[in-house]
Short mmCIF file of C-alpha atoms in Angstrom, two decimals:
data_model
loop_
_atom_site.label_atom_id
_atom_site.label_comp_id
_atom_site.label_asym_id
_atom_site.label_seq_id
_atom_site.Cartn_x
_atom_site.Cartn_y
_atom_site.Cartn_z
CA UNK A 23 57.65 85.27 93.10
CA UNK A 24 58.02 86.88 89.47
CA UNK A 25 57.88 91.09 89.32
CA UNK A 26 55.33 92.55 87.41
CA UNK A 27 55.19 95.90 86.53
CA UNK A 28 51.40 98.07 87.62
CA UNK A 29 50.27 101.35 86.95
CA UNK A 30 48.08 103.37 89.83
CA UNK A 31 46.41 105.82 87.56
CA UNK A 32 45.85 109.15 88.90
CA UNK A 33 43.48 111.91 88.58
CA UNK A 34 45.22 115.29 87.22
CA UNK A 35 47.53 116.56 90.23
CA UNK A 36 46.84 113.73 92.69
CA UNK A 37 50.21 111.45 91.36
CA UNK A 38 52.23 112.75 94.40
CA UNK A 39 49.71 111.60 96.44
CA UNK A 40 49.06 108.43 94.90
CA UNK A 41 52.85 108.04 94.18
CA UNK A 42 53.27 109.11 98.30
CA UNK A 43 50.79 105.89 99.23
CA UNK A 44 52.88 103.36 96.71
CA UNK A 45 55.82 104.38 97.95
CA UNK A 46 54.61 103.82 101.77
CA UNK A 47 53.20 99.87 100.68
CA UNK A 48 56.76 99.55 100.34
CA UNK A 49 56.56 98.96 96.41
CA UNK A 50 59.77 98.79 94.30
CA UNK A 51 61.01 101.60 91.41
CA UNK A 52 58.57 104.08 91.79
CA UNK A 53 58.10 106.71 88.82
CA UNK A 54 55.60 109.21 88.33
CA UNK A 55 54.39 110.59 85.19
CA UNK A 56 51.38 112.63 84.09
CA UNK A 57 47.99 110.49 85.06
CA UNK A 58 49.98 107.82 86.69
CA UNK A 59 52.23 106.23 88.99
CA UNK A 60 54.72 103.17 87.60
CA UNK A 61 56.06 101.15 90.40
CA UNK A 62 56.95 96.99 90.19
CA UNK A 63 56.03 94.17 92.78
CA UNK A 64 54.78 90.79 93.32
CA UNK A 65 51.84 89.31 91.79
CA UNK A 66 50.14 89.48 95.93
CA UNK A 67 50.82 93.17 94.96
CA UNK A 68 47.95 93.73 93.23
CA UNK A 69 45.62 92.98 96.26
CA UNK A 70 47.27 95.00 97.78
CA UNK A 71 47.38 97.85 95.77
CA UNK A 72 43.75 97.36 94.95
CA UNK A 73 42.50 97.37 98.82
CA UNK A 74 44.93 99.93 99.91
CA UNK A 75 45.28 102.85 97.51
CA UNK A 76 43.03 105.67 98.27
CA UNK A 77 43.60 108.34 96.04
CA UNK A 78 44.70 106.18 92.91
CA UNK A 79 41.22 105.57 89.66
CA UNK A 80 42.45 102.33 89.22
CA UNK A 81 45.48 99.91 88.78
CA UNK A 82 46.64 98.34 85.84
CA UNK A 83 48.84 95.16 85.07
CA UNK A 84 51.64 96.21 82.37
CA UNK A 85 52.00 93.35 79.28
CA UNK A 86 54.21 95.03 77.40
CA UNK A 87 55.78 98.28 75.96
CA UNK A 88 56.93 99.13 72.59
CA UNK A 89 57.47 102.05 69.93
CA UNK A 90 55.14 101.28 67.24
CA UNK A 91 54.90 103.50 64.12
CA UNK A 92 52.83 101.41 61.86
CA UNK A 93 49.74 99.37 62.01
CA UNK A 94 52.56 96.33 61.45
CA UNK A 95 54.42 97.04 64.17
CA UNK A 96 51.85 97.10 66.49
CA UNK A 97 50.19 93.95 65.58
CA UNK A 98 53.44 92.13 65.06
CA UNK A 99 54.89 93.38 68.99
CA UNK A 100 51.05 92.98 70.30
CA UNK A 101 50.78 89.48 69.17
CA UNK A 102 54.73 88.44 71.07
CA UNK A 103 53.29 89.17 74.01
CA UNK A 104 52.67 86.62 76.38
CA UNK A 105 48.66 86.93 76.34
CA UNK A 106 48.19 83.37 77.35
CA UNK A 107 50.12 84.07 80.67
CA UNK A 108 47.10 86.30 82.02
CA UNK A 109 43.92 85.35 79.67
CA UNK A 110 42.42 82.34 80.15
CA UNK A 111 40.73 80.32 77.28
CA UNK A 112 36.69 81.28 78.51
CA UNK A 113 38.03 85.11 79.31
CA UNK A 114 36.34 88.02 78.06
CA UNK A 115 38.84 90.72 76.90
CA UNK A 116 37.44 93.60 75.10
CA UNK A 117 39.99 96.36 73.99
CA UNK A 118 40.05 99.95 74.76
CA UNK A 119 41.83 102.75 73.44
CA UNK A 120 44.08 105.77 73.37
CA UNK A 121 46.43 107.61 71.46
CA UNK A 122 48.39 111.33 72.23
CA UNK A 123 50.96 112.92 70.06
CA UNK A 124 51.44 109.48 67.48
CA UNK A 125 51.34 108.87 64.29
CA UNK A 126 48.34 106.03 65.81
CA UNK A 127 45.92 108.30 65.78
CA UNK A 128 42.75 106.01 65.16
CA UNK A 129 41.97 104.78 68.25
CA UNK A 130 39.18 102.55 66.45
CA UNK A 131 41.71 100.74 64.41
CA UNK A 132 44.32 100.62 66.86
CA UNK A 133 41.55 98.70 68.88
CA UNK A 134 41.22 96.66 65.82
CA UNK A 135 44.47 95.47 65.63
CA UNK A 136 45.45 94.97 69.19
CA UNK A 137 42.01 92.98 69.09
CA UNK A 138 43.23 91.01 66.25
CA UNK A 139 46.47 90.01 67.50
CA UNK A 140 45.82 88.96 70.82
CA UNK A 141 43.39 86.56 69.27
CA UNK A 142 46.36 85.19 66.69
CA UNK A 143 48.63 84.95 70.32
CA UNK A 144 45.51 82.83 71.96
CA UNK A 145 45.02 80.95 69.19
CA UNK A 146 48.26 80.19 69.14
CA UNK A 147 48.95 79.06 72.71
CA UNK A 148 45.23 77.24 73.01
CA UNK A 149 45.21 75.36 69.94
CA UNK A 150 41.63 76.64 69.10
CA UNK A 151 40.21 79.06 66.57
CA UNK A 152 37.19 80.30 68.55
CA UNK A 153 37.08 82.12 71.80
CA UNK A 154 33.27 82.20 73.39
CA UNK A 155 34.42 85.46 75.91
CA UNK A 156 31.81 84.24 78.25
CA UNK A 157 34.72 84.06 81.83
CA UNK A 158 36.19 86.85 83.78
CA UNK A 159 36.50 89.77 82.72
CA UNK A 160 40.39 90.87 81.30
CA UNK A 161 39.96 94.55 79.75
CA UNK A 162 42.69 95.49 77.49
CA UNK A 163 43.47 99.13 77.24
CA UNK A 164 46.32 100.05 74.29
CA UNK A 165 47.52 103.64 74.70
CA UNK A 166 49.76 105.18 72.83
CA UNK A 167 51.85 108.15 73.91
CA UNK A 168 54.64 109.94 71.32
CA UNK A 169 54.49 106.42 69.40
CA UNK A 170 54.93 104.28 72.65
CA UNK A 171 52.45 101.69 72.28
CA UNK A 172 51.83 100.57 76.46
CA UNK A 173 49.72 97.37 76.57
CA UNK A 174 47.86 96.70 79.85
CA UNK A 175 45.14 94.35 81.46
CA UNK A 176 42.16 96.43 83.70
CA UNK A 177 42.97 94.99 87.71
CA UNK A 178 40.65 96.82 89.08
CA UNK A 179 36.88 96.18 87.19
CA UNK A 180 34.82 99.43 88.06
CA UNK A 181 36.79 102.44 89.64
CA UNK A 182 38.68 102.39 93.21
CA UNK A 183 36.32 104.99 94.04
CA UNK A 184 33.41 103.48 94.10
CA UNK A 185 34.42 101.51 97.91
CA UNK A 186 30.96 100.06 98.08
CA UNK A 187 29.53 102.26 101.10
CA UNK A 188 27.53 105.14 98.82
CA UNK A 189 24.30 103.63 96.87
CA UNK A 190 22.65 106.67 96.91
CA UNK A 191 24.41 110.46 96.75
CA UNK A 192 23.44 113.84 95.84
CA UNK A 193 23.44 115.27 92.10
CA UNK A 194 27.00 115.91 91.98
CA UNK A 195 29.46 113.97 94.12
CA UNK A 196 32.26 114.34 94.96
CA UNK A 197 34.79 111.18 94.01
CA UNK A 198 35.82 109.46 97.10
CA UNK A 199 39.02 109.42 95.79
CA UNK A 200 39.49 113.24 95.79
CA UNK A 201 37.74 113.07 98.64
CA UNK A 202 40.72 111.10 100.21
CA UNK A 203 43.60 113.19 98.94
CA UNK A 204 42.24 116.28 100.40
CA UNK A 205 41.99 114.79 103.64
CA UNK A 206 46.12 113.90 103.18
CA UNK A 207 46.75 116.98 102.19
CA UNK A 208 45.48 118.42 105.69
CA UNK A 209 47.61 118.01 108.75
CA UNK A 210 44.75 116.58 110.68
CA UNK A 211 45.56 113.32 112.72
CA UNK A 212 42.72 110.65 114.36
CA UNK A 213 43.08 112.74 117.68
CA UNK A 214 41.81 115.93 116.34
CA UNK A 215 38.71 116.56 115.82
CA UNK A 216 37.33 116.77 112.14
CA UNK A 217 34.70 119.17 110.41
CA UNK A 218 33.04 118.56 107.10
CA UNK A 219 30.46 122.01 106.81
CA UNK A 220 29.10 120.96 103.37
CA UNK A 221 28.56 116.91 104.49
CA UNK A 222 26.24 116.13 101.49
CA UNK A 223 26.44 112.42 101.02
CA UNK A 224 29.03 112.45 103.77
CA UNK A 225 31.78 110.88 101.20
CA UNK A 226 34.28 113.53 103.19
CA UNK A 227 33.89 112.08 106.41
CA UNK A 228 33.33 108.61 105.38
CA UNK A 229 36.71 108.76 104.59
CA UNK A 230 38.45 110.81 106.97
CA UNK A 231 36.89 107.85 109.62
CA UNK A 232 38.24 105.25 107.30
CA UNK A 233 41.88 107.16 106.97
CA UNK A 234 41.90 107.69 110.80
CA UNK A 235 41.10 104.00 111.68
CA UNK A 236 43.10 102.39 109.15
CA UNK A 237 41.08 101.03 107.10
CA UNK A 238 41.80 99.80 103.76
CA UNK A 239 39.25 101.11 101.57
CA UNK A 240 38.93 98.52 99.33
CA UNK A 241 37.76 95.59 101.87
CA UNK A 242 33.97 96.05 101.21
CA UNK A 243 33.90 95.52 97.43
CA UNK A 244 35.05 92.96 94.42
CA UNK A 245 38.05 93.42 92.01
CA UNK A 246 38.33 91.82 88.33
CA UNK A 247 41.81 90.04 89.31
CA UNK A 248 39.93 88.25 91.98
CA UNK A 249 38.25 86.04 88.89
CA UNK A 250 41.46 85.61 86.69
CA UNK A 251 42.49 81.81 86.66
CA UNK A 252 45.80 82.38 87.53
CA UNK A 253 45.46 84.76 90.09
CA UNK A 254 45.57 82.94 93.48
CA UNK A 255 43.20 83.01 96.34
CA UNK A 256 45.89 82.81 99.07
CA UNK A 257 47.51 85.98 97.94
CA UNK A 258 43.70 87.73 97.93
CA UNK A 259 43.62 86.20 101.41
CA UNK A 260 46.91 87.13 102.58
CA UNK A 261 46.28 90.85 101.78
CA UNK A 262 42.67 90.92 103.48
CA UNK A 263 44.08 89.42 106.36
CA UNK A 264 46.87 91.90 106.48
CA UNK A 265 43.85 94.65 106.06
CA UNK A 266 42.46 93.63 108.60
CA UNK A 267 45.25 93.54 110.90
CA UNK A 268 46.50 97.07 110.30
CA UNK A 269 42.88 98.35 111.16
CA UNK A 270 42.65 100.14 113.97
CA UNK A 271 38.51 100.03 114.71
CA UNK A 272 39.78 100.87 118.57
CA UNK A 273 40.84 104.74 117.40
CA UNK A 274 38.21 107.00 118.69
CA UNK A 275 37.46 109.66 116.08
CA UNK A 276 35.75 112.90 116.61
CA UNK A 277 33.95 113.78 112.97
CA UNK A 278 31.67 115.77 112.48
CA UNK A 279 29.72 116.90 109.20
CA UNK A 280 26.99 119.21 108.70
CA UNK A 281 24.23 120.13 106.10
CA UNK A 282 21.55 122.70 105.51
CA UNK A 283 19.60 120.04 103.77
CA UNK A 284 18.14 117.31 105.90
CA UNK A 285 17.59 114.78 103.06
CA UNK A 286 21.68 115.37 102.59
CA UNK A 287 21.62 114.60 106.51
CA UNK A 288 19.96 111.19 106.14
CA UNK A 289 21.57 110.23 102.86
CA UNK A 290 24.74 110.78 104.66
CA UNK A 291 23.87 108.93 108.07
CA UNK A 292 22.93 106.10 105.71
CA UNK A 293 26.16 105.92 103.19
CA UNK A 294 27.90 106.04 107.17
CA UNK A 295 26.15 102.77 108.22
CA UNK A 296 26.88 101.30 104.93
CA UNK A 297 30.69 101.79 105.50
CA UNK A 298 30.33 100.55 109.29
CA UNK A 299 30.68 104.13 110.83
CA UNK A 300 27.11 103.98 112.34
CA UNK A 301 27.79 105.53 115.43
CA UNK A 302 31.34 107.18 114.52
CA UNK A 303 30.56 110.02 112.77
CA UNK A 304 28.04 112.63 113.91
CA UNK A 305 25.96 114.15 111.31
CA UNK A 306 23.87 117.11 112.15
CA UNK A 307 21.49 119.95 110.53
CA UNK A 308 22.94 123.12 110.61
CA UNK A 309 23.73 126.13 108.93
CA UNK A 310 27.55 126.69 108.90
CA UNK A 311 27.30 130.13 110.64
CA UNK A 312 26.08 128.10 113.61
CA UNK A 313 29.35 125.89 113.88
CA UNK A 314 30.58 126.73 117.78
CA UNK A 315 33.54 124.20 118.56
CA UNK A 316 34.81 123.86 122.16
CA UNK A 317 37.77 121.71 120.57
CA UNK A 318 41.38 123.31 119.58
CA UNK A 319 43.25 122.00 117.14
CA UNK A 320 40.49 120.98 114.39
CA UNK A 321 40.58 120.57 110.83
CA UNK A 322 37.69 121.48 108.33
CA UNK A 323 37.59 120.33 105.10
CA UNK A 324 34.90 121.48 102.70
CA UNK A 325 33.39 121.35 99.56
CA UNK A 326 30.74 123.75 99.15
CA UNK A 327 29.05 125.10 95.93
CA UNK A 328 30.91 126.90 93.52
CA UNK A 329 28.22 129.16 92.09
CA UNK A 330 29.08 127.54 88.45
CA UNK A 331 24.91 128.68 87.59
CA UNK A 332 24.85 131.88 87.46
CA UNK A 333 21.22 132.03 89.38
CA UNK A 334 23.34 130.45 92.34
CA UNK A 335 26.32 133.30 91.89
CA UNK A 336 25.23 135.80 94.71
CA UNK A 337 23.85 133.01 97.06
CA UNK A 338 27.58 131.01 96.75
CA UNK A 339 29.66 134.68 97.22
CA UNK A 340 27.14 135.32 100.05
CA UNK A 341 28.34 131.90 101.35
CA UNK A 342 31.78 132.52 101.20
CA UNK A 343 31.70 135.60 103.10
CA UNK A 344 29.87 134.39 105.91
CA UNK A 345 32.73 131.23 105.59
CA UNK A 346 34.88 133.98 106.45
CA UNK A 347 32.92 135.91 109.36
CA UNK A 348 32.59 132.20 111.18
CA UNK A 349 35.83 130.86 110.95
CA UNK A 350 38.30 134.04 111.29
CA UNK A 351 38.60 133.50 115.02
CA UNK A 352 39.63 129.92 114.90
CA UNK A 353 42.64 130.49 115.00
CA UNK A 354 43.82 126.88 116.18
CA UNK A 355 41.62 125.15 113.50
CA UNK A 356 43.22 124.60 109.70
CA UNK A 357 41.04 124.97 107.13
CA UNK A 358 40.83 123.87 103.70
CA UNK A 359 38.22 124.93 101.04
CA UNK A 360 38.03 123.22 97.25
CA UNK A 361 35.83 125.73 95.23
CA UNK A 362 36.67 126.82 91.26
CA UNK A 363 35.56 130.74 91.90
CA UNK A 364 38.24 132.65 91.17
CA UNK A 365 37.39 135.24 93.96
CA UNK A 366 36.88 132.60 96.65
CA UNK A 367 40.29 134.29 99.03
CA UNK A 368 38.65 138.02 97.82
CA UNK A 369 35.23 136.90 99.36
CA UNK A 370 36.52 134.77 102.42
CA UNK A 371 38.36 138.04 103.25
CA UNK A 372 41.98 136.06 103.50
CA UNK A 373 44.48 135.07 101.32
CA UNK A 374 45.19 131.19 101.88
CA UNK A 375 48.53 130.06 103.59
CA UNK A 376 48.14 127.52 100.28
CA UNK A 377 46.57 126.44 97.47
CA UNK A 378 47.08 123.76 95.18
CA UNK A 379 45.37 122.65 91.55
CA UNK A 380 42.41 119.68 91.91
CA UNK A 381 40.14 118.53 89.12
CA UNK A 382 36.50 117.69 91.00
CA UNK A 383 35.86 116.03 87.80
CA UNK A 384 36.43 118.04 84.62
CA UNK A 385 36.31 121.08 86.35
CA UNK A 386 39.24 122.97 87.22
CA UNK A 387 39.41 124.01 91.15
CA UNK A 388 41.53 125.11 93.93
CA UNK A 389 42.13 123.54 96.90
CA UNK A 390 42.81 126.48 99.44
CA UNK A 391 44.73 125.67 102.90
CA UNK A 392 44.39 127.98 105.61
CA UNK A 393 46.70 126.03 108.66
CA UNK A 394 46.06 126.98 112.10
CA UNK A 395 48.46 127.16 114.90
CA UNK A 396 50.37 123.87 116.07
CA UNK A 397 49.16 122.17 119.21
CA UNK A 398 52.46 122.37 121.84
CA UNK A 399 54.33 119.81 121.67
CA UNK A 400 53.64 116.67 124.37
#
């Protein structure tokens, strides 16, 4: 089979993590660069990428690449591309846009122009002047970075984070992708038990039950590719079928997530059922001062408010302190906290083994790690 090359993009500092889960599908020259991961494989890749990758927005199919100065250049290197190759005749393929550090600038004409040149390349190959753009979906995105002109074609349709399991979630969510790379960035494993004090919509422990059985994320939900005309069913099949093989639904998981707010509490047990965690995960009422584990060797991982109103301020700091009081003694528990107060280790009354940068959207955050003792080894 022919290599193509496919961009995971990538929130702001999850690429290692993404680039860490393309790397482990066992795909070929791997590079990572701000926003994305590059890596090459087979068209069956793209399945797989698609139902696998937890942490990456989306994936992209690369067309071509190209310095491009001029309004000329572009059009003239858009329209050699092979468009035909991935665009059928009936296909719809609006054009997106964007442009960094080039002399490209207007993203609206730049749209234009790619626009007008793929249509001269379809034209070309179909023998027709007219295209109706009534088929599948093929969304071209031109971005242009210090005059490189990268052409690609949207894999994906709507984001890999929405997995199909949460119809209904509270005001702000959190992504399921971030959601996902702060779970790898824990040390927990499926035997441990798992704590989520700030459950909301229960997107934390939805995953951490899909990351601890093994299941591809993407199984429950529909990808553009899977309409292209040249994109074959077998290798769609072939990657479920691996999916489903690699699951393990026999791992018992002990997951646990918690909310003050019993509509949160039913939201969550719903979104659970959705994702076929009905009975898995244990969601409960609770105040997080009230959190007595009998366990060792537990992980929490928490998003609570950040006290970004400042009527909410005193209530979050308040939070944060009792945080502290409740989970000083367990000392074989690791925790990890994502907040964007800058006093959050000041108020928790410990400095954190770790922290790392995370974007919860556009906001700027910190992810702080507090790691527990190591179980003995077996």
């Amino acid at each position: 089979m022919e290599k193509l090359k496919l961009i995971a993009t990538a929130a702001m500092g999850l690429e290692s993590i993404v680039a860490d889960e393309v790397r482990s599908l066992g795909y070929e020259n791997v590079s990572v660069e701000n926003g994305k991961v590059v890596f090459e494989t087979d068209p069956q890749g793209i399945a797989r990428a698609n139902l696998w990758l937890r942490t990456a927005d989306r994936i992209k199919l690369i067309v071509g690449e190209f310095q491009a100065e001029t309004f000329e250049e572009l059009f003239e290197q858009t329209k050699a591309l092979p468009w035909a190759k991935y665009i059928s005749k009936d296909a719809e393929f609006p054009v997106i846009g964007r442009s960094v550090k080039s002399k490209l600038f207007s993203i609206s004409d730049c749209q234009a122009i790619v626009k007008k040149a793929v249509v001269e390349s379809l034209k070309k190959s179909y023998k027709i002047d007219w295209f109706d753009e009534n088929g599948p979906l093929h969304r071209i995105e031109v971005a242009l970075l210090k005059d490189k002109a990268t052409l690609t074609i949207d894999c994906s349709g709507t984001g890999l984070h929405k997995r199909g399991y949460r119809y209904l979630h509270n005001e702000a969510p959190l992504k399921e992708t971030l959601a996902a790379a702060m779970i790898k960035l824990t040390n927990w494993h499926p035997d441990r038990p798992f704590y989520d004090p700030f459950c909301g919509s229960g997107t934390i422990a939805i995953e951490a039950a899909l990351i601890g059985q093994n299941i591809a994320p993407g199984v429950n939900r529909e990808f553009a590719f899977e309409e292209w005309d040249w994109y074959k069913e077998e290798w769609s099949n072939k990657a479920l079928e691996e999916a489903e093989d690699l699951a393990n639904y026999d791992q018992a998981l002990n997951i646990l997530g918690s909310d003050i707010d019993h509509k949160m509490i039913d939201l969550a047990k719903n979104n659970a059922m959705e994702a076929g965690f009905p009975d898995i995960i244990q969601f409960k009422q609770m105040q997080v001062k009230d959190f007595r584990p009998t366990e060792e060797y537990g992980v929490i991982v928490g998003n609570p408010p950040y006290g970004e109103r400042m009527q909410e301020r005193k209530y979050v700091e308040n939070l944060y302190r009792d945080l502290g009081q409740t989970f000083k003694d367990l000392d074989t528990w690791s925790i990890y906290m994502i907040t964007s107060h800058p006093d959050f280790e000041k108020l928790y009354g410990k400095k954190a083994t770790k922290k790392r940068k995370l974007y919860n959207g556009n906001i700027r955050t910190d992810y702080y790690q507090y790691w527990g003792k190591r179980p003995p080894r077996k």
